[in-house]
Short mmCIF file of C-alpha atoms and ligand atoms in Angstrom, two decimals:
data_model
loop_
_atom_site.label_atom_id
_atom_site.label_comp_id
_atom_site.label_asym_id
_atom_site.label_seq_id
_atom_site.Cartn_x
_atom_site.Cartn_y
_atom_site.Cartn_z
CA MET A 1 157.48 -14.98 126.25
CA ALA A 2 153.72 -15.48 126.49
CA THR A 3 153.81 -17.40 123.22
CA LYS A 4 156.52 -19.76 124.46
CA ARG A 5 154.49 -20.53 127.58
CA VAL A 6 151.40 -21.30 125.52
CA VAL A 7 153.29 -23.75 123.31
CA LYS A 8 155.03 -25.48 126.23
CA LYS A 9 151.83 -25.94 128.21
CA SER A 10 149.99 -27.43 125.26
CA VAL A 11 152.65 -29.95 124.19
CA VAL A 12 151.44 -33.54 124.32
CA ALA A 13 152.85 -36.83 123.00
CA GLY A 14 152.23 -37.18 119.25
CA ALA A 15 150.62 -40.29 117.79
CA ALA A 16 154.02 -41.43 116.50
CA GLY A 17 155.60 -40.88 119.91
CA GLY A 18 157.09 -37.38 119.21
CA ALA A 19 155.90 -34.15 120.87
CA GLY A 20 152.92 -32.43 119.31
CA ILE A 21 150.63 -29.44 119.84
CA SER A 22 146.96 -28.88 119.20
CA ILE A 23 145.59 -26.63 116.45
CA GLY A 24 144.55 -24.06 119.08
CA ALA A 25 148.07 -23.90 120.52
CA LEU A 26 149.58 -23.66 117.04
CA SER A 27 147.18 -20.83 116.25
CA ARG A 28 148.08 -18.93 119.45
CA ALA A 29 151.81 -19.45 118.89
CA THR A 30 151.76 -18.20 115.31
CA GLY A 31 148.85 -15.71 115.34
CA ILE A 32 147.22 -17.59 112.43
CA PRO A 33 143.50 -18.23 113.04
CA VAL A 34 142.43 -21.86 113.47
CA GLN A 35 140.01 -21.52 110.54
CA THR A 36 142.87 -20.35 108.28
CA LEU A 37 145.04 -23.33 109.28
CA ARG A 38 142.18 -25.68 108.37
CA THR A 39 141.58 -23.88 105.07
CA TRP A 40 145.28 -24.07 104.14
CA GLU A 41 145.30 -27.78 104.90
CA ARG A 42 142.23 -28.31 102.68
CA ARG A 43 143.45 -26.10 99.81
CA TYR A 44 147.22 -26.51 99.85
CA GLY A 45 147.80 -29.71 101.85
CA ALA A 46 149.86 -27.84 104.47
CA PRO A 47 150.49 -27.74 107.38
CA VAL A 48 149.98 -31.50 107.73
CA PRO A 49 148.94 -32.71 111.20
CA GLU A 50 149.01 -36.16 112.69
CA ARG A 51 145.70 -37.30 114.13
CA LYS A 52 145.08 -38.31 117.74
CA PRO A 53 142.96 -41.44 118.24
CA SER A 54 140.12 -38.99 118.98
CA GLY A 55 140.59 -37.52 115.49
CA HIS A 56 141.97 -34.16 116.76
CA ARG A 57 144.86 -32.63 114.87
CA LEU A 58 148.34 -32.77 116.38
CA TYR A 59 151.19 -30.71 114.92
CA SER A 60 154.93 -31.10 115.34
CA LEU A 61 156.71 -28.28 117.18
CA ALA A 62 158.73 -27.55 114.03
CA GLU A 63 155.47 -26.31 112.51
CA VAL A 64 155.58 -23.19 114.72
CA GLU A 65 158.80 -21.88 113.17
CA ARG A 66 157.72 -22.95 109.69
CA LEU A 67 154.44 -21.07 109.97
CA ARG A 68 156.12 -17.98 111.39
CA GLY A 69 158.33 -17.97 108.28
CA ILE A 70 155.23 -18.35 106.11
CA SER A 71 153.50 -15.47 107.94
CA ALA A 72 156.54 -13.27 107.30
CA LEU A 73 156.36 -14.02 103.56
CA LEU A 74 152.62 -13.26 103.49
CA ALA A 75 153.21 -10.01 105.38
CA ALA A 76 155.78 -9.10 102.73
CA GLY A 77 153.04 -9.41 100.13
CA HIS A 78 153.41 -12.97 98.81
CA ARG A 79 150.25 -14.97 98.27
CA ALA A 80 149.39 -18.11 100.19
CA ALA A 81 148.91 -19.99 96.90
CA ASP A 82 152.56 -19.23 96.01
CA VAL A 83 154.02 -19.85 99.46
CA LEU A 84 152.18 -22.79 101.07
CA PRO A 85 152.81 -25.47 98.44
CA ARG A 86 156.60 -24.83 98.41
CA SER A 87 159.37 -26.69 100.23
CA ASP A 88 161.22 -25.13 103.19
CA ALA A 89 164.28 -24.64 100.93
CA GLU A 90 162.25 -22.79 98.29
CA ARG A 91 160.67 -20.57 100.93
CA SER A 92 164.08 -19.76 102.30
CA VAL A 93 165.15 -18.59 98.81
CA MET A 94 161.98 -16.44 98.63
CA ARG A 95 162.87 -14.84 101.96
CA ASP A 96 166.45 -14.12 100.88
CA THR A 97 165.31 -12.65 97.57
CA ALA A 98 162.79 -10.38 99.29
CA ALA A 99 165.37 -9.25 101.86
CA GLY A 100 167.92 -8.54 99.11
CA SER A 101 165.60 -6.47 96.95
CA GLY A 102 163.78 -4.69 99.77
CA GLU A 103 160.61 -5.15 97.71
CA THR A 104 157.14 -6.27 98.72
CA ALA A 105 154.62 -7.81 96.34
CA SER A 106 151.70 -5.74 97.69
CA PRO A 107 150.98 -2.33 96.26
CA ALA A 108 152.27 0.49 98.44
CA LEU A 109 149.32 2.24 100.02
CA ARG A 110 150.15 5.80 100.90
CA VAL A 111 146.72 7.18 101.61
CA GLY A 112 146.50 6.98 105.40
CA PRO A 113 145.50 10.18 107.23
CA ALA A 114 149.12 11.39 107.39
CA GLY A 115 150.28 9.96 104.07
CA GLU A 116 151.29 6.64 105.65
CA PRO A 117 150.14 3.21 104.38
CA LEU A 118 146.40 2.75 104.82
CA ASP A 119 145.32 0.22 107.43
CA PHE A 120 142.65 -2.06 105.95
CA THR A 121 142.32 -4.15 109.13
CA PRO A 122 139.11 -2.57 110.52
CA VAL A 123 137.24 -2.74 107.22
CA LEU A 124 138.36 -6.32 106.60
CA GLN A 125 137.05 -7.22 110.05
CA ALA A 126 133.75 -5.56 109.12
CA VAL A 127 133.68 -7.73 105.97
CA ARG A 128 134.03 -10.88 108.08
CA ARG A 129 131.13 -9.65 110.28
CA PHE A 130 129.01 -8.87 107.19
CA ASP A 131 128.65 -5.35 108.61
CA ARG A 132 127.49 -3.42 105.56
CA PRO A 133 126.73 -0.10 107.32
CA ALA A 134 130.29 0.01 108.72
CA ILE A 135 131.87 -0.77 105.34
CA VAL A 136 129.73 1.71 103.41
CA ALA A 137 130.30 4.45 106.03
CA TRP A 138 134.06 3.83 105.86
CA LEU A 139 134.07 3.98 102.05
CA HIS A 140 132.06 7.22 102.05
CA ALA A 141 134.40 8.78 104.63
CA GLN A 142 137.41 7.85 102.47
CA TRP A 143 135.73 9.23 99.34
CA SER A 144 135.18 12.58 101.09
CA ARG A 145 138.71 12.62 102.46
CA LEU A 146 140.62 11.56 99.36
CA GLY A 147 138.57 12.84 96.42
CA PRO A 148 137.72 10.80 93.31
CA LEU A 149 141.10 9.92 91.79
CA LEU A 150 142.94 8.96 94.98
CA PHE A 151 139.89 7.12 96.27
CA LEU A 152 139.60 5.04 93.11
CA GLN A 153 143.24 4.42 92.41
CA ASP A 154 144.81 4.10 95.83
CA LEU A 155 141.90 2.82 97.86
CA ALA A 156 139.15 1.08 95.86
CA GLY A 157 141.53 -0.84 93.54
CA PRO A 158 143.85 -2.02 96.35
CA PHE A 159 140.81 -2.85 98.51
CA LEU A 160 139.54 -5.26 95.84
CA GLN A 161 143.03 -6.68 95.42
CA ARG A 162 143.36 -7.19 99.17
CA ILE A 163 140.01 -8.96 99.21
CA GLY A 164 141.30 -11.24 96.42
CA GLU A 165 144.52 -11.93 98.37
CA GLN A 166 142.59 -12.69 101.55
CA TRP A 167 140.46 -15.16 99.66
CA SER A 168 143.50 -16.85 98.15
CA ASP A 169 145.19 -16.92 101.62
CA GLY A 170 142.14 -18.64 103.07
CA THR A 171 141.51 -15.75 105.50
CA ILE A 172 138.07 -15.19 103.99
CA GLU A 173 135.66 -17.32 101.98
CA ILE A 174 133.93 -16.66 98.66
CA ARG A 175 130.84 -15.35 100.51
CA HIS A 176 132.96 -12.60 102.15
CA GLU A 177 134.57 -11.70 98.80
CA HIS A 178 131.14 -11.45 97.10
CA PHE A 179 129.81 -9.36 100.00
CA ALA A 180 132.78 -6.95 100.05
CA THR A 181 132.72 -6.54 96.27
CA ALA A 182 128.97 -5.84 96.36
CA CYS A 183 129.43 -3.14 99.05
CA LEU A 184 132.15 -1.42 97.04
CA THR A 185 130.40 -1.62 93.68
CA ASP A 186 127.20 -0.22 95.27
CA VAL A 187 129.18 2.72 96.64
CA LEU A 188 130.84 3.31 93.25
CA ARG A 189 127.38 3.54 91.64
CA GLU A 190 126.15 5.80 94.41
CA VAL A 191 129.03 8.32 94.21
CA ARG A 192 128.66 8.52 90.41
CA GLU A 193 124.96 9.42 90.57
CA PRO A 194 125.19 13.17 91.38
CA PHE A 195 127.76 13.65 88.60
CA ASP A 196 125.57 11.72 86.16
CA ARG A 197 122.67 14.08 86.90
CA GLN A 198 124.75 17.15 86.06
CA ALA A 199 126.86 15.79 83.19
CA LYS A 200 126.50 17.70 79.92
CA GLY A 201 129.55 16.48 78.01
CA PRO A 202 129.91 13.88 75.23
CA ARG A 203 128.30 10.49 75.68
CA VAL A 204 130.39 7.37 76.13
CA VAL A 205 129.42 3.70 76.35
CA ALA A 206 131.09 1.71 79.15
CA ALA A 207 131.17 -2.08 78.87
CA LEU A 208 133.04 -5.26 79.61
CA LEU A 209 133.79 -7.84 76.93
CA SER A 210 131.49 -10.78 76.46
CA GLY A 211 132.15 -13.30 79.26
CA ASP A 212 133.94 -10.88 81.63
CA ARG A 213 132.10 -10.33 84.91
CA HIS A 214 134.73 -8.23 86.77
CA GLU A 215 133.18 -4.80 86.84
CA GLY A 216 135.24 -3.03 89.55
CA GLY A 217 137.60 -1.39 87.05
CA LEU A 218 134.79 -0.37 84.68
CA LEU A 219 132.79 1.17 87.52
CA MET A 220 135.88 3.13 88.59
CA ALA A 221 136.47 4.38 85.06
CA GLY A 222 132.75 5.30 84.92
CA VAL A 223 133.06 7.43 88.05
CA LEU A 224 136.02 9.35 86.62
CA LEU A 225 134.21 9.91 83.31
CA ALA A 226 131.13 11.27 85.12
CA VAL A 227 133.26 13.48 87.37
CA ARG A 228 134.80 14.94 84.20
CA GLY A 229 131.30 15.67 82.83
CA PHE A 230 130.95 12.77 80.37
CA ARG A 231 127.49 11.20 80.09
CA VAL A 232 128.06 7.51 80.73
CA VAL A 233 125.87 4.90 79.07
CA TYR A 234 126.77 2.08 81.41
CA LEU A 235 126.22 -1.39 79.95
CA GLY A 236 128.32 -3.25 82.53
CA VAL A 237 129.36 -6.90 82.59
CA ASP A 238 129.43 -9.57 79.90
CA THR A 239 128.17 -7.49 76.96
CA PRO A 240 128.22 -8.99 73.45
CA ALA A 241 130.08 -6.78 70.95
CA ALA A 242 126.95 -6.37 68.78
CA GLU A 243 125.09 -4.82 71.74
CA VAL A 244 127.95 -2.41 72.46
CA VAL A 245 127.95 -1.36 68.80
CA GLY A 246 124.16 -0.96 68.83
CA ALA A 247 124.28 1.26 71.92
CA ALA A 248 127.17 3.31 70.50
CA LYS A 249 125.19 4.05 67.34
CA GLU A 250 121.80 4.68 68.97
CA ALA A 251 123.22 6.91 71.71
CA ASN A 252 125.54 8.62 69.24
CA VAL A 253 128.56 8.31 71.53
CA ALA A 254 132.01 9.83 71.17
CA ALA A 255 133.77 6.81 72.64
CA VAL A 256 133.40 3.25 73.84
CA VAL A 257 135.25 2.54 77.08
CA VAL A 258 136.20 -1.07 77.71
CA SER A 259 137.73 -2.54 80.85
CA VAL A 260 139.36 -5.95 80.44
CA SER A 261 140.08 -7.90 83.61
CA ARG A 262 143.06 -10.21 83.97
CA SER A 263 140.74 -13.21 84.01
CA VAL A 264 140.24 -12.87 80.23
CA PRO A 265 142.90 -14.89 78.35
CA ALA A 266 145.20 -12.60 76.31
CA ALA A 267 144.21 -14.03 72.90
CA ALA A 268 140.48 -13.73 73.68
CA ALA A 269 140.95 -10.16 74.92
CA ARG A 270 142.73 -9.14 71.70
CA ARG A 271 140.16 -10.91 69.52
CA GLY A 272 137.27 -9.25 71.39
CA VAL A 273 138.74 -5.77 71.16
CA VAL A 274 139.74 -6.11 67.48
CA ALA A 275 136.23 -7.32 66.59
CA LEU A 276 134.63 -4.46 68.50
CA ARG A 277 136.90 -1.85 66.91
CA GLY A 278 136.15 -3.27 63.46
CA ALA A 279 132.38 -3.11 63.99
CA LEU A 280 132.28 0.44 65.37
CA PRO A 281 132.07 3.55 63.18
CA LYS A 282 135.51 5.15 62.71
CA ARG A 283 134.39 8.39 64.42
CA VAL A 284 133.84 6.48 67.71
CA ALA A 285 137.01 6.29 69.80
CA VAL A 286 137.83 3.10 71.73
CA TRP A 287 139.43 3.56 75.15
CA LEU A 288 140.84 0.50 76.88
CA GLY A 289 141.99 -0.14 80.43
CA GLY A 290 142.31 -2.92 82.99
CA SER A 291 144.99 -5.44 83.78
CA GLY A 292 143.93 -7.74 80.89
CA SER A 293 143.59 -5.10 78.19
CA PRO A 294 145.61 -5.85 75.03
CA GLU A 295 148.44 -3.57 73.96
CA LYS A 296 148.70 -1.81 70.62
CA VAL A 297 145.39 -2.55 68.95
CA ALA A 298 145.07 -0.30 65.88
CA GLY A 299 142.48 2.45 66.36
CA CYS A 300 142.31 2.01 70.16
CA THR A 301 143.83 4.01 73.00
CA ARG A 302 145.04 1.93 75.91
CA PHE A 303 145.40 3.67 79.28
CA GLN A 304 147.90 2.23 81.75
CA SER A 305 145.97 3.60 84.71
CA LEU A 306 142.95 5.60 85.79
CA ALA A 307 145.26 8.57 86.42
CA GLU A 308 146.47 8.48 82.82
CA MET A 309 142.90 8.46 81.50
CA ASP A 310 141.91 11.21 83.91
CA ALA A 311 144.70 13.47 82.64
CA VAL A 312 143.53 12.97 79.05
CA LEU A 313 139.87 13.52 80.01
CA ALA A 314 140.73 16.71 81.86
CA ALA A 315 142.64 18.04 78.85
CA SER A 316 139.87 17.07 76.41
CA ARG A 317 137.17 18.76 78.52
CA ARG A 318 139.23 21.96 78.64
C1 B12 B 401 135.72 -9.53 92.70
C2 B12 B 401 136.28 -10.66 91.84
C3 B12 B 401 135.39 -11.47 91.18
C4 B12 B 401 133.89 -11.23 91.19
C5 B12 B 401 133.57 -9.99 90.30
C6 B12 B 401 132.29 -9.31 90.78
C7 B12 B 401 132.17 -7.90 90.31
N1 B12 B 401 131.03 -7.33 90.58
O1 B12 B 401 133.08 -7.31 89.73
C8 B12 B 401 133.32 -12.57 90.64
C9 B12 B 401 132.89 -13.43 91.80
C10 B12 B 401 132.20 -12.46 89.62
C11 B12 B 401 134.58 -13.20 90.03
C12 B12 B 401 134.50 -14.28 89.18
C13 B12 B 401 135.61 -14.89 88.64
N2 B12 B 401 136.90 -14.62 88.90
CO1 B12 B 401 137.48 -13.09 89.93
N3 B12 B 401 138.23 -11.82 91.06
C14 B12 B 401 137.69 -10.86 91.74
C15 B12 B 401 138.78 -10.05 92.48
C16 B12 B 401 138.77 -10.42 93.95
C17 B12 B 401 138.67 -8.55 92.33
C18 B12 B 401 138.54 -8.09 90.86
C19 B12 B 401 138.65 -6.65 90.80
O2 B12 B 401 137.66 -5.95 90.73
N4 B12 B 401 139.94 -6.17 90.91
C20 B12 B 401 140.29 -4.80 91.03
C21 B12 B 401 140.34 -4.18 89.65
C22 B12 B 401 139.74 -2.88 89.85
O3 B12 B 401 141.71 -4.27 89.25
P1 B12 B 401 142.13 -4.14 87.74
O4 B12 B 401 141.23 -4.93 86.88
O5 B12 B 401 143.58 -4.40 87.67
O6 B12 B 401 141.83 -2.60 87.45
C23 B12 B 401 142.67 -1.55 87.87
C24 B12 B 401 143.33 -0.91 86.68
O7 B12 B 401 143.71 -1.87 85.73
C25 B12 B 401 142.35 0.11 86.22
N5 B12 B 401 141.32 -0.21 85.24
C26 B12 B 401 140.48 -1.26 85.18
N6 B12 B 401 139.63 -1.13 84.17
C27 B12 B 401 139.92 0.05 83.55
C28 B12 B 401 139.34 0.66 82.45
C29 B12 B 401 139.84 1.88 82.00
C30 B12 B 401 139.24 2.54 80.82
C31 B12 B 401 140.94 2.47 82.69
C32 B12 B 401 141.47 3.74 82.25
C33 B12 B 401 141.51 1.85 83.79
C34 B12 B 401 140.99 0.65 84.21
O8 B12 B 401 141.67 0.50 87.35
C35 B12 B 401 141.77 -0.44 88.41
C36 B12 B 401 142.27 0.24 89.66
O9 B12 B 401 143.58 0.64 89.58
C37 B12 B 401 140.07 -10.53 91.73
C38 B12 B 401 141.34 -10.46 92.56
C39 B12 B 401 142.27 -9.34 92.08
N7 B12 B 401 143.46 -9.36 92.60
O10 B12 B 401 141.95 -8.55 91.24
C40 B12 B 401 139.66 -11.92 91.23
C41 B12 B 401 140.27 -12.46 89.94
C42 B12 B 401 140.40 -11.37 88.88
N8 B12 B 401 139.29 -13.46 89.51
C43 B12 B 401 139.82 -14.51 88.99
C44 B12 B 401 139.11 -15.63 88.48
C45 B12 B 401 139.93 -16.83 88.05
C46 B12 B 401 137.71 -15.62 88.41
C47 B12 B 401 136.82 -16.76 87.87
C48 B12 B 401 137.31 -17.44 86.59
C49 B12 B 401 136.65 -17.72 89.04
C50 B12 B 401 135.82 -18.96 88.71
N9 B12 B 401 136.51 -20.07 88.67
O11 B12 B 401 134.64 -18.86 88.53
C51 B12 B 401 135.48 -16.04 87.66
C52 B12 B 401 135.35 -15.48 86.22
C53 B12 B 401 134.03 -14.79 86.03
C54 B12 B 401 133.93 -14.10 84.71
N10 B12 B 401 133.24 -14.72 83.77
O12 B12 B 401 134.49 -13.04 84.53
C55 B12 B 401 141.34 -14.44 89.01
C56 B12 B 401 141.95 -14.19 87.64
C57 B12 B 401 143.19 -15.05 87.50
C58 B12 B 401 144.08 -14.58 86.39
N11 B12 B 401 143.84 -15.02 85.20
O13 B12 B 401 144.99 -13.83 86.67
C59 B12 B 401 141.59 -13.32 90.09
C60 B12 B 401 142.88 -12.51 89.88
C61 B12 B 401 141.59 -14.02 91.46
C62 B12 B 401 142.76 -14.97 91.67
N12 B12 B 401 143.77 -14.56 92.40
O14 B12 B 401 142.76 -16.06 91.19
N13 B12 B 401 135.71 -12.58 90.44
#
């Protein structure tokens, strides 16, 4: 009811003679922030306003229903980049398909206090305020509550994904994404530290392929390795194969752990891993993970998930 009133009150004559509403009224009617509407227009060319002689944007009333439909698709887990550029007819097919399958594109988060989906809203608001103490305190509280595996798999991974989705939706900018990623990666280093100090198990090198700068997955794998008592020689992002091999030999490691992000093209990922495997001594195992890691490379073990690696680590330490 309140929404209808807002729209009605703000309707003015459009430049072409039809009725139109301001960006503020459109935002209030749809719940989509003004900044997001502007970002969508810049990135995806939609929604398209007319312009008043003053230069202010004026939207047709039909835009309210259209944007509500778009919001529903985003809430069901679709990304703005997939939804905004489409025609109304294509979006209608997307809605029908989603309703028929009962599926959502977002990962199911079942780590709320009572096993319900986790609500990221407060922490995402803290990201937009650049409130590092609030974000770090929240992450530490979740670490204590969930324990390593659940924290990494069901919280840290989806948190980074959500940040990526919010960037692609235009809800946040690159500066927010960098800031959020930095807070999380700092916490991942911090929680690993006490385990590193006590670790007495085999040494492993942890690295990303040359050119890959996505270290979230590698840091997560590093935490699990340290928790299981492995001594992690962390080389991090963008490491040339020759340096990984050098570290593996000098530190006399049992394994090299490589995370490959989805940003690495498949052929380059396979080439990089094959070259690394070929240059390492046979006694050194190669453990792969990450959404871009190649399947079935001879002499390498590819883990589908952190949980799968953790199960193998637990067994090997026993
Ligand atoms: C943060 C981020 C960045 C940061 C990274 C900073 C940092 N310190 O890590 C910065 C700003 C550097 C960045 C840069 C770029 N990025 Co970026 N980035 C992201 C973002 C938002 C999060 C990445 C992340 O950490 N994901 C979470 C990880 C943890 O997920 P995961 O890799 O699937 O890992 C999970 C499992 O696979 C497993 N796992 C991972 N590793 C391992 C290892 C082992 C051993 C095991 C067992 C398990 C395991 O654990 C994880 C948790 O479940 C994603 C969005 C997204 N949806 O992922 C984009 C994303 C990956 N980036 C993307 C792109 C395109 C880029 C750039 C090319 C952008 C540009 N034009 O410059 C550059 C490339 C830089 C480079 N040379 O690598 C694209 C990739 C597109 C694609 N091909 O699919 C994405 C998907 C964004 C998008 N929607 O377009 N990015």
